[in-house]
Amino acid sequence: MKRSIALIFMLLISIAIFSKTIHITSNLVKPKEKEIFYEGGVVVKIEEDNLKLSTDNMVVRKVKGSWREMEATGTVVVELEYGVATSTYLQYDITDGAGKMAKDVEVAFVDEKSSDTVYISCDEMSFNLKEEKFEGTSEGTVVINKGSMEMYAKEFEYDRKEGVVTLRGDVFIKDPEKDFKMWAEEAKVFTEKDEAIALKVKMVIEVKD
């Protein structure tokens, strides 16, 4: 009992040092010296990051003397002030506000520059919440939808603050409203006006009567 109380006390001290308030609820908690296990109905709220995490299972680990690394598995749902991301795996650094999601990653974020919703499907995605930057890959194809524009590639980078989507590898973009299809090695899409620049391009423009 004394050991459990000491662990909880250390966790609170660590949170105070990094000026973050973290609320965690769970059906079952198993505190250990360098790890705390949460099982069933896990909900985490980090006010300073405007983040809410819901998951089945989670481990919080001590790194260099501080409780800072979260690892979640099962059905993972991350809610931010501008959208939602889901997966079956999450690793998150509480101090840096950065992490990785993997396995069936689905994203729906409201774009900063256009107020459209950007939908992303990929296998893995790394992110930095402080900078609002996201990048990911797929063994098959990354799929991104925004308005009438559909984007496909092997990997992507999305800078939400700047409103720029960078696509690399087997890039294909089509926009039925603008009547074009484009294949490229690399492309950048500027989300404010859905304008694009690309390298090594093949393009088809449909001319209507």
JSON list of C-alpha atoms in Angstrom, two decimals:
[
{"chain": "A", "resi": 1, "resn": "MET", "atom": "CA", "xyz": [0.00, 0.00, 0.00]},
{"chain": "A", "resi": 2, "resn": "LYS", "atom": "CA", "xyz": [2.82, 2.39, 0.93]},
{"chain": "A", "resi": 3, "resn": "ARG", "atom": "CA", "xyz": [4.53, 1.59, -2.36]},
{"chain": "A", "resi": 4, "resn": "SER", "atom": "CA", "xyz": [1.37, 2.37, -4.35]},
{"chain": "A", "resi": 5, "resn": "ILE", "atom": "CA", "xyz": [0.90, 5.69, -2.56]},
{"chain": "A", "resi": 6, "resn": "ALA", "atom": "CA", "xyz": [4.53, 6.59, -3.21]},
{"chain": "A", "resi": 7, "resn": "LEU", "atom": "CA", "xyz": [4.16, 5.84, -6.91]},
{"chain": "A", "resi": 8, "resn": "ILE", "atom": "CA", "xyz": [1.05, 7.99, -7.20]},
{"chain": "A", "resi": 9, "resn": "PHE", "atom": "CA", "xyz": [2.80, 10.79, -5.33]},
{"chain": "A", "resi": 10, "resn": "MET", "atom": "CA", "xyz": [5.78, 10.64, -7.71]},
{"chain": "A", "resi": 11, "resn": "LEU", "atom": "CA", "xyz": [3.43, 10.78, -10.69]},
{"chain": "A", "resi": 12, "resn": "LEU", "atom": "CA", "xyz": [1.82, 13.95, -9.37]},
{"chain": "A", "resi": 13, "resn": "ILE", "atom": "CA", "xyz": [5.21, 15.54, -8.80]},
{"chain": "A", "resi": 14, "resn": "SER", "atom": "CA", "xyz": [6.29, 14.70, -12.34]},
{"chain": "A", "resi": 15, "resn": "ILE", "atom": "CA", "xyz": [3.14, 16.26, -13.75]},
{"chain": "A", "resi": 16, "resn": "ALA", "atom": "CA", "xyz": [3.70, 19.42, -11.72]},
{"chain": "A", "resi": 17, "resn": "ILE", "atom": "CA", "xyz": [7.27, 19.75, -12.98]},
{"chain": "A", "resi": 18, "resn": "PHE", "atom": "CA", "xyz": [6.18, 19.71, -16.60]},
{"chain": "A", "resi": 19, "resn": "SER", "atom": "CA", "xyz": [3.18, 22.02, -15.88]},
{"chain": "A", "resi": 20, "resn": "LYS", "atom": "CA", "xyz": [0.63, 19.57, -17.20]},
{"chain": "A", "resi": 21, "resn": "THR", "atom": "CA", "xyz": [-2.50, 18.33, -15.49]},
{"chain": "A", "resi": 22, "resn": "ILE", "atom": "CA", "xyz": [-3.34, 14.75, -16.39]},
{"chain": "A", "resi": 23, "resn": "HIS", "atom": "CA", "xyz": [-6.57, 13.04, -15.38]},
{"chain": "A", "resi": 24, "resn": "ILE", "atom": "CA", "xyz": [-6.71, 9.25, -15.80]},
{"chain": "A", "resi": 25, "resn": "THR", "atom": "CA", "xyz": [-9.61, 6.90, -15.10]},
{"chain": "A", "resi": 26, "resn": "SER", "atom": "CA", "xyz": [-9.57, 3.13, -15.58]},
{"chain": "A", "resi": 27, "resn": "ASN", "atom": "CA", "xyz": [-11.34, -0.03, -14.43]},
{"chain": "A", "resi": 28, "resn": "LEU", "atom": "CA", "xyz": [-8.09, -1.50, -13.09]},
{"chain": "A", "resi": 29, "resn": "VAL", "atom": "CA", "xyz": [-4.73, 0.01, -12.17]},
{"chain": "A", "resi": 30, "resn": "LYS", "atom": "CA", "xyz": [-1.49, -1.90, -11.44]},
{"chain": "A", "resi": 31, "resn": "PRO", "atom": "CA", "xyz": [1.29, 0.46, -10.29]},
{"chain": "A", "resi": 32, "resn": "LYS", "atom": "CA", "xyz": [4.89, -0.76, -10.34]},
{"chain": "A", "resi": 33, "resn": "GLU", "atom": "CA", "xyz": [8.24, 0.90, -9.78]},
{"chain": "A", "resi": 34, "resn": "LYS", "atom": "CA", "xyz": [8.79, 2.14, -13.34]},
{"chain": "A", "resi": 35, "resn": "GLU", "atom": "CA", "xyz": [5.45, 1.34, -14.99]},
{"chain": "A", "resi": 36, "resn": "ILE", "atom": "CA", "xyz": [1.77, 1.85, -14.26]},
{"chain": "A", "resi": 37, "resn": "PHE", "atom": "CA", "xyz": [-0.66, -0.46, -16.05]},
{"chain": "A", "resi": 38, "resn": "TYR", "atom": "CA", "xyz": [-4.25, 0.58, -16.79]},
{"chain": "A", "resi": 39, "resn": "GLU", "atom": "CA", "xyz": [-6.78, -1.98, -18.01]},
{"chain": "A", "resi": 40, "resn": "GLY", "atom": "CA", "xyz": [-10.33, -1.49, -19.24]},
{"chain": "A", "resi": 41, "resn": "GLY", "atom": "CA", "xyz": [-12.20, 1.74, -19.96]},
{"chain": "A", "resi": 42, "resn": "VAL", "atom": "CA", "xyz": [-9.10, 3.92, -19.88]},
{"chain": "A", "resi": 43, "resn": "VAL", "atom": "CA", "xyz": [-9.72, 7.65, -20.34]},
{"chain": "A", "resi": 44, "resn": "VAL", "atom": "CA", "xyz": [-6.90, 10.22, -20.25]},
{"chain": "A", "resi": 45, "resn": "LYS", "atom": "CA", "xyz": [-7.32, 13.99, -20.34]},
{"chain": "A", "resi": 46, "resn": "ILE", "atom": "CA", "xyz": [-4.32, 16.31, -20.75]},
{"chain": "A", "resi": 47, "resn": "GLU", "atom": "CA", "xyz": [-5.63, 19.86, -20.47]},
{"chain": "A", "resi": 48, "resn": "GLU", "atom": "CA", "xyz": [-2.54, 21.67, -21.74]},
{"chain": "A", "resi": 49, "resn": "ASP", "atom": "CA", "xyz": [-2.47, 19.56, -24.91]},
{"chain": "A", "resi": 50, "resn": "ASN", "atom": "CA", "xyz": [-6.25, 19.81, -25.41]},
{"chain": "A", "resi": 51, "resn": "LEU", "atom": "CA", "xyz": [-6.12, 16.03, -25.70]},
{"chain": "A", "resi": 52, "resn": "LYS", "atom": "CA", "xyz": [-8.52, 13.30, -24.65]},
{"chain": "A", "resi": 53, "resn": "LEU", "atom": "CA", "xyz": [-7.49, 9.67, -25.09]},
{"chain": "A", "resi": 54, "resn": "SER", "atom": "CA", "xyz": [-9.84, 6.70, -24.82]},
{"chain": "A", "resi": 55, "resn": "THR", "atom": "CA", "xyz": [-8.43, 3.19, -25.04]},
{"chain": "A", "resi": 56, "resn": "ASP", "atom": "CA", "xyz": [-8.69, -0.38, -23.77]},
{"chain": "A", "resi": 57, "resn": "ASN", "atom": "CA", "xyz": [-5.25, -0.73, -22.20]},
{"chain": "A", "resi": 58, "resn": "MET", "atom": "CA", "xyz": [-2.41, 1.65, -21.40]},
{"chain": "A", "resi": 59, "resn": "VAL", "atom": "CA", "xyz": [1.02, 1.71, -19.79]},
{"chain": "A", "resi": 60, "resn": "VAL", "atom": "CA", "xyz": [2.68, 4.84, -18.40]},
{"chain": "A", "resi": 61, "resn": "ARG", "atom": "CA", "xyz": [6.46, 4.49, -18.13]},
{"chain": "A", "resi": 62, "resn": "LYS", "atom": "CA", "xyz": [9.10, 6.39, -16.25]},
{"chain": "A", "resi": 63, "resn": "VAL", "atom": "CA", "xyz": [11.85, 7.77, -18.48]},
{"chain": "A", "resi": 64, "resn": "LYS", "atom": "CA", "xyz": [14.95, 9.30, -16.88]},
{"chain": "A", "resi": 65, "resn": "GLY", "atom": "CA", "xyz": [13.17, 9.59, -13.56]},
{"chain": "A", "resi": 66, "resn": "SER", "atom": "CA", "xyz": [9.95, 11.14, -14.88]},
{"chain": "A", "resi": 67, "resn": "TRP", "atom": "CA", "xyz": [6.58, 9.67, -15.79]},
{"chain": "A", "resi": 68, "resn": "ARG", "atom": "CA", "xyz": [6.36, 10.78, -19.41]},
{"chain": "A", "resi": 69, "resn": "GLU", "atom": "CA", "xyz": [5.77, 7.92, -21.89]},
{"chain": "A", "resi": 70, "resn": "MET", "atom": "CA", "xyz": [2.29, 6.55, -22.60]},
{"chain": "A", "resi": 71, "resn": "GLU", "atom": "CA", "xyz": [1.63, 3.44, -24.68]},
{"chain": "A", "resi": 72, "resn": "ALA", "atom": "CA", "xyz": [-1.98, 2.54, -25.53]},
{"chain": "A", "resi": 73, "resn": "THR", "atom": "CA", "xyz": [-3.37, -0.53, -27.29]},
{"chain": "A", "resi": 74, "resn": "GLY", "atom": "CA", "xyz": [-6.77, -1.81, -28.33]},
{"chain": "A", "resi": 75, "resn": "THR", "atom": "CA", "xyz": [-9.31, 0.65, -29.70]},
{"chain": "A", "resi": 76, "resn": "VAL", "atom": "CA", "xyz": [-7.45, 3.96, -29.48]},
{"chain": "A", "resi": 77, "resn": "VAL", "atom": "CA", "xyz": [-9.36, 7.23, -29.94]},
{"chain": "A", "resi": 78, "resn": "VAL", "atom": "CA", "xyz": [-7.53, 10.57, -29.69]},
{"chain": "A", "resi": 79, "resn": "GLU", "atom": "CA", "xyz": [-9.73, 13.68, -29.54]},
{"chain": "A", "resi": 80, "resn": "LEU", "atom": "CA", "xyz": [-8.16, 17.09, -30.18]},
{"chain": "A", "resi": 81, "resn": "GLU", "atom": "CA", "xyz": [-9.72, 20.55, -30.41]},
{"chain": "A", "resi": 82, "resn": "TYR", "atom": "CA", "xyz": [-9.65, 20.33, -34.22]},
{"chain": "A", "resi": 83, "resn": "GLY", "atom": "CA", "xyz": [-10.51, 16.68, -34.82]},
{"chain": "A", "resi": 84, "resn": "VAL", "atom": "CA", "xyz": [-10.20, 12.99, -34.08]},
{"chain": "A", "resi": 85, "resn": "ALA", "atom": "CA", "xyz": [-7.63, 10.28, -34.85]},
{"chain": "A", "resi": 86, "resn": "THR", "atom": "CA", "xyz": [-8.13, 6.55, -34.29]},
{"chain": "A", "resi": 87, "resn": "SER", "atom": "CA", "xyz": [-5.86, 3.50, -34.43]},
{"chain": "A", "resi": 88, "resn": "THR", "atom": "CA", "xyz": [-5.07, 0.34, -32.49]},
{"chain": "A", "resi": 89, "resn": "TYR", "atom": "CA", "xyz": [-1.70, 1.54, -31.14]},
{"chain": "A", "resi": 90, "resn": "LEU", "atom": "CA", "xyz": [-0.43, 4.83, -29.70]},
{"chain": "A", "resi": 91, "resn": "GLN", "atom": "CA", "xyz": [2.87, 5.93, -28.24]},
{"chain": "A", "resi": 92, "resn": "TYR", "atom": "CA", "xyz": [2.91, 9.43, -26.74]},
{"chain": "A", "resi": 93, "resn": "ASP", "atom": "CA", "xyz": [5.57, 11.52, -25.00]},
{"chain": "A", "resi": 94, "resn": "ILE", "atom": "CA", "xyz": [3.73, 13.62, -22.44]},
{"chain": "A", "resi": 95, "resn": "THR", "atom": "CA", "xyz": [6.56, 16.14, -22.15]},
{"chain": "A", "resi": 96, "resn": "ASP", "atom": "CA", "xyz": [7.21, 16.73, -25.85]},
{"chain": "A", "resi": 97, "resn": "GLY", "atom": "CA", "xyz": [3.60, 16.42, -27.04]},
{"chain": "A", "resi": 98, "resn": "ALA", "atom": "CA", "xyz": [4.79, 14.09, -29.78]},
{"chain": "A", "resi": 99, "resn": "GLY", "atom": "CA", "xyz": [4.11, 10.48, -30.62]},
{"chain": "A", "resi": 100, "resn": "LYS", "atom": "CA", "xyz": [3.13, 7.80, -33.08]},
{"chain": "A", "resi": 101, "resn": "MET", "atom": "CA", "xyz": [-0.06, 6.00, -34.05]},
{"chain": "A", "resi": 102, "resn": "ALA", "atom": "CA", "xyz": [-0.09, 2.70, -35.93]},
{"chain": "A", "resi": 103, "resn": "LYS", "atom": "CA", "xyz": [-2.34, 0.00, -37.37]},
{"chain": "A", "resi": 104, "resn": "ASP", "atom": "CA", "xyz": [-5.44, 1.22, -39.20]},
{"chain": "A", "resi": 105, "resn": "VAL", "atom": "CA", "xyz": [-4.89, 4.94, -38.60]},
{"chain": "A", "resi": 106, "resn": "GLU", "atom": "CA", "xyz": [-7.89, 7.10, -39.49]},
{"chain": "A", "resi": 107, "resn": "VAL", "atom": "CA", "xyz": [-7.82, 10.89, -39.15]},
{"chain": "A", "resi": 108, "resn": "ALA", "atom": "CA", "xyz": [-10.41, 13.65, -39.50]},
{"chain": "A", "resi": 109, "resn": "PHE", "atom": "CA", "xyz": [-8.97, 17.13, -38.84]},
{"chain": "A", "resi": 110, "resn": "VAL", "atom": "CA", "xyz": [-10.48, 20.54, -39.57]},
{"chain": "A", "resi": 111, "resn": "ASP", "atom": "CA", "xyz": [-7.92, 22.38, -41.70]},
{"chain": "A", "resi": 112, "resn": "GLU", "atom": "CA", "xyz": [-6.55, 25.65, -40.31]},
{"chain": "A", "resi": 113, "resn": "LYS", "atom": "CA", "xyz": [-6.38, 27.50, -43.64]},
{"chain": "A", "resi": 114, "resn": "SER", "atom": "CA", "xyz": [-9.62, 26.41, -45.28]},
{"chain": "A", "resi": 115, "resn": "SER", "atom": "CA", "xyz": [-11.91, 25.11, -42.50]},
{"chain": "A", "resi": 116, "resn": "ASP", "atom": "CA", "xyz": [-12.53, 22.00, -44.65]},
{"chain": "A", "resi": 117, "resn": "THR", "atom": "CA", "xyz": [-12.10, 18.61, -43.02]},
{"chain": "A", "resi": 118, "resn": "VAL", "atom": "CA", "xyz": [-9.01, 16.65, -44.06]},
{"chain": "A", "resi": 119, "resn": "TYR", "atom": "CA", "xyz": [-9.49, 12.87, -43.94]},
{"chain": "A", "resi": 120, "resn": "ILE", "atom": "CA", "xyz": [-6.40, 10.64, -43.81]},
{"chain": "A", "resi": 121, "resn": "SER", "atom": "CA", "xyz": [-6.05, 6.85, -43.88]},
{"chain": "A", "resi": 122, "resn": "CYS", "atom": "CA", "xyz": [-2.62, 5.26, -43.40]},
{"chain": "A", "resi": 123, "resn": "ASP", "atom": "CA", "xyz": [-0.72, 2.47, -41.65]},
{"chain": "A", "resi": 124, "resn": "GLU", "atom": "CA", "xyz": [1.48, 4.62, -39.41]},
{"chain": "A", "resi": 125, "resn": "MET", "atom": "CA", "xyz": [1.52, 8.28, -38.44]},
{"chain": "A", "resi": 126, "resn": "SER", "atom": "CA", "xyz": [3.96, 10.34, -36.38]},
{"chain": "A", "resi": 127, "resn": "PHE", "atom": "CA", "xyz": [2.85, 13.67, -34.97]},
{"chain": "A", "resi": 128, "resn": "ASN", "atom": "CA", "xyz": [3.85, 16.74, -33.01]},
{"chain": "A", "resi": 129, "resn": "LEU", "atom": "CA", "xyz": [0.86, 18.39, -31.39]},
{"chain": "A", "resi": 130, "resn": "LYS", "atom": "CA", "xyz": [2.75, 21.57, -30.44]},
{"chain": "A", "resi": 131, "resn": "GLU", "atom": "CA", "xyz": [3.63, 22.22, -34.08]},
{"chain": "A", "resi": 132, "resn": "GLU", "atom": "CA", "xyz": [0.48, 20.56, -35.47]},
{"chain": "A", "resi": 133, "resn": "LYS", "atom": "CA", "xyz": [2.57, 18.53, -37.89]},
{"chain": "A", "resi": 134, "resn": "PHE", "atom": "CA", "xyz": [1.70, 15.01, -39.00]},
{"chain": "A", "resi": 135, "resn": "GLU", "atom": "CA", "xyz": [3.49, 12.54, -41.27]},
{"chain": "A", "resi": 136, "resn": "GLY", "atom": "CA", "xyz": [2.76, 8.96, -42.20]},
{"chain": "A", "resi": 137, "resn": "THR", "atom": "CA", "xyz": [3.21, 6.02, -44.52]},
{"chain": "A", "resi": 138, "resn": "SER", "atom": "CA", "xyz": [1.42, 2.94, -45.79]},
{"chain": "A", "resi": 139, "resn": "GLU", "atom": "CA", "xyz": [2.67, -0.33, -47.23]},
{"chain": "A", "resi": 140, "resn": "GLY", "atom": "CA", "xyz": [-0.15, 0.04, -49.72]},
{"chain": "A", "resi": 141, "resn": "THR", "atom": "CA", "xyz": [-1.43, 3.58, -50.25]},
{"chain": "A", "resi": 142, "resn": "VAL", "atom": "CA", "xyz": [-2.01, 6.61, -48.07]},
{"chain": "A", "resi": 143, "resn": "VAL", "atom": "CA", "xyz": [-5.43, 8.06, -48.86]},
{"chain": "A", "resi": 144, "resn": "ILE", "atom": "CA", "xyz": [-6.26, 11.73, -48.19]},
{"chain": "A", "resi": 145, "resn": "ASN", "atom": "CA", "xyz": [-9.56, 13.44, -48.97]},
{"chain": "A", "resi": 146, "resn": "LYS", "atom": "CA", "xyz": [-10.35, 17.13, -48.72]},
{"chain": "A", "resi": 147, "resn": "GLY", "atom": "CA", "xyz": [-13.44, 18.59, -50.31]},
{"chain": "A", "resi": 148, "resn": "SER", "atom": "CA", "xyz": [-13.62, 17.27, -53.88]},
{"chain": "A", "resi": 149, "resn": "MET", "atom": "CA", "xyz": [-9.90, 16.49, -54.00]},
{"chain": "A", "resi": 150, "resn": "GLU", "atom": "CA", "xyz": [-8.65, 12.92, -53.59]},
{"chain": "A", "resi": 151, "resn": "MET", "atom": "CA", "xyz": [-4.95, 12.29, -52.93]},
{"chain": "A", "resi": 152, "resn": "TYR", "atom": "CA", "xyz": [-2.99, 9.03, -52.94]},
{"chain": "A", "resi": 153, "resn": "ALA", "atom": "CA", "xyz": [0.69, 8.40, -52.15]},
{"chain": "A", "resi": 154, "resn": "LYS", "atom": "CA", "xyz": [3.14, 6.17, -50.32]},
{"chain": "A", "resi": 155, "resn": "GLU", "atom": "CA", "xyz": [3.88, 8.80, -47.69]},
{"chain": "A", "resi": 156, "resn": "PHE", "atom": "CA", "xyz": [2.66, 12.22, -46.62]},
{"chain": "A", "resi": 157, "resn": "GLU", "atom": "CA", "xyz": [3.38, 15.22, -44.44]},
{"chain": "A", "resi": 158, "resn": "TYR", "atom": "CA", "xyz": [0.63, 17.54, -43.25]},
{"chain": "A", "resi": 159, "resn": "ASP", "atom": "CA", "xyz": [1.40, 20.92, -41.70]},
{"chain": "A", "resi": 160, "resn": "ARG", "atom": "CA", "xyz": [-1.95, 22.00, -40.35]},
{"chain": "A", "resi": 161, "resn": "LYS", "atom": "CA", "xyz": [-0.86, 25.52, -39.33]},
{"chain": "A", "resi": 162, "resn": "GLU", "atom": "CA", "xyz": [0.65, 26.27, -42.74]},
{"chain": "A", "resi": 163, "resn": "GLY", "atom": "CA", "xyz": [-2.03, 24.41, -44.69]},
{"chain": "A", "resi": 164, "resn": "VAL", "atom": "CA", "xyz": [0.38, 22.27, -46.73]},
{"chain": "A", "resi": 165, "resn": "VAL", "atom": "CA", "xyz": [0.10, 18.59, -47.63]},
{"chain": "A", "resi": 166, "resn": "THR", "atom": "CA", "xyz": [3.27, 17.03, -49.08]},
{"chain": "A", "resi": 167, "resn": "LEU", "atom": "CA", "xyz": [2.91, 13.74, -50.96]},
{"chain": "A", "resi": 168, "resn": "ARG", "atom": "CA", "xyz": [5.71, 11.38, -52.03]},
{"chain": "A", "resi": 169, "resn": "GLY", "atom": "CA", "xyz": [5.87, 8.11, -53.93]},
{"chain": "A", "resi": 170, "resn": "ASP", "atom": "CA", "xyz": [3.34, 7.00, -56.56]},
{"chain": "A", "resi": 171, "resn": "VAL", "atom": "CA", "xyz": [1.38, 10.22, -56.15]},
{"chain": "A", "resi": 172, "resn": "PHE", "atom": "CA", "xyz": [-2.06, 10.40, -57.73]},
{"chain": "A", "resi": 173, "resn": "ILE", "atom": "CA", "xyz": [-4.40, 13.37, -57.34]},
{"chain": "A", "resi": 174, "resn": "LYS", "atom": "CA", "xyz": [-7.82, 13.83, -58.85]},
{"chain": "A", "resi": 175, "resn": "ASP", "atom": "CA", "xyz": [-10.44, 16.52, -58.50]},
{"chain": "A", "resi": 176, "resn": "PRO", "atom": "CA", "xyz": [-13.79, 15.91, -60.25]},
{"chain": "A", "resi": 177, "resn": "GLU", "atom": "CA", "xyz": [-14.86, 19.52, -59.69]},
{"chain": "A", "resi": 178, "resn": "LYS", "atom": "CA", "xyz": [-11.76, 20.85, -61.47]},
{"chain": "A", "resi": 179, "resn": "ASP", "atom": "CA", "xyz": [-11.83, 18.03, -64.05]},
{"chain": "A", "resi": 180, "resn": "PHE", "atom": "CA", "xyz": [-8.23, 16.86, -63.76]},
{"chain": "A", "resi": 181, "resn": "LYS", "atom": "CA", "xyz": [-6.16, 13.81, -62.85]},
{"chain": "A", "resi": 182, "resn": "MET", "atom": "CA", "xyz": [-2.47, 13.99, -62.04]},
{"chain": "A", "resi": 183, "resn": "TRP", "atom": "CA", "xyz": [0.29, 11.42, -61.51]},
{"chain": "A", "resi": 184, "resn": "ALA", "atom": "CA", "xyz": [3.59, 12.56, -60.00]},
{"chain": "A", "resi": 185, "resn": "GLU", "atom": "CA", "xyz": [6.68, 11.56, -58.08]},
{"chain": "A", "resi": 186, "resn": "GLU", "atom": "CA", "xyz": [6.11, 14.27, -55.48]},
{"chain": "A", "resi": 187, "resn": "ALA", "atom": "CA", "xyz": [3.49, 16.96, -54.95]},
{"chain": "A", "resi": 188, "resn": "LYS", "atom": "CA", "xyz": [2.51, 19.74, -52.57]},
{"chain": "A", "resi": 189, "resn": "VAL", "atom": "CA", "xyz": [-1.09, 20.74, -52.05]},
{"chain": "A", "resi": 190, "resn": "PHE", "atom": "CA", "xyz": [-1.88, 24.13, -50.50]},
{"chain": "A", "resi": 191, "resn": "THR", "atom": "CA", "xyz": [-5.14, 23.63, -48.66]},
{"chain": "A", "resi": 192, "resn": "GLU", "atom": "CA", "xyz": [-6.38, 27.24, -48.60]},
{"chain": "A", "resi": 193, "resn": "LYS", "atom": "CA", "xyz": [-7.29, 27.17, -52.31]},
{"chain": "A", "resi": 194, "resn": "ASP", "atom": "CA", "xyz": [-6.57, 23.51, -53.13]},
{"chain": "A", "resi": 195, "resn": "GLU", "atom": "CA", "xyz": [-3.68, 24.51, -55.38]},
{"chain": "A", "resi": 196, "resn": "ALA", "atom": "CA", "xyz": [-0.87, 22.07, -56.16]},
{"chain": "A", "resi": 197, "resn": "ILE", "atom": "CA", "xyz": [2.67, 21.94, -57.48]},
{"chain": "A", "resi": 198, "resn": "ALA", "atom": "CA", "xyz": [4.28, 18.66, -58.53]},
{"chain": "A", "resi": 199, "resn": "LEU", "atom": "CA", "xyz": [7.46, 17.05, -59.88]},
{"chain": "A", "resi": 200, "resn": "LYS", "atom": "CA", "xyz": [7.73, 14.61, -62.80]},
{"chain": "A", "resi": 201, "resn": "VAL", "atom": "CA", "xyz": [4.09, 14.93, -63.72]},
{"chain": "A", "resi": 202, "resn": "LYS", "atom": "CA", "xyz": [1.67, 13.22, -66.04]},
{"chain": "A", "resi": 203, "resn": "MET", "atom": "CA", "xyz": [-1.68, 15.01, -66.21]},
{"chain": "A", "resi": 204, "resn": "VAL", "atom": "CA", "xyz": [-5.08, 14.50, -67.79]},
{"chain": "A", "resi": 205, "resn": "ILE", "atom": "CA", "xyz": [-7.49, 17.44, -68.17]},
{"chain": "A", "resi": 206, "resn": "GLU", "atom": "CA", "xyz": [-11.08, 16.77, -69.11]},
{"chain": "A", "resi": 207, "resn": "VAL", "atom": "CA", "xyz": [-12.63, 19.30, -71.50]},
{"chain": "A", "resi": 208, "resn": "LYS", "atom": "CA", "xyz": [-16.40, 19.38, -71.46]},
{"chain": "A", "resi": 209, "resn": "ASP", "atom": "CA", "xyz": [-18.53, 20.39, -74.44]}
]
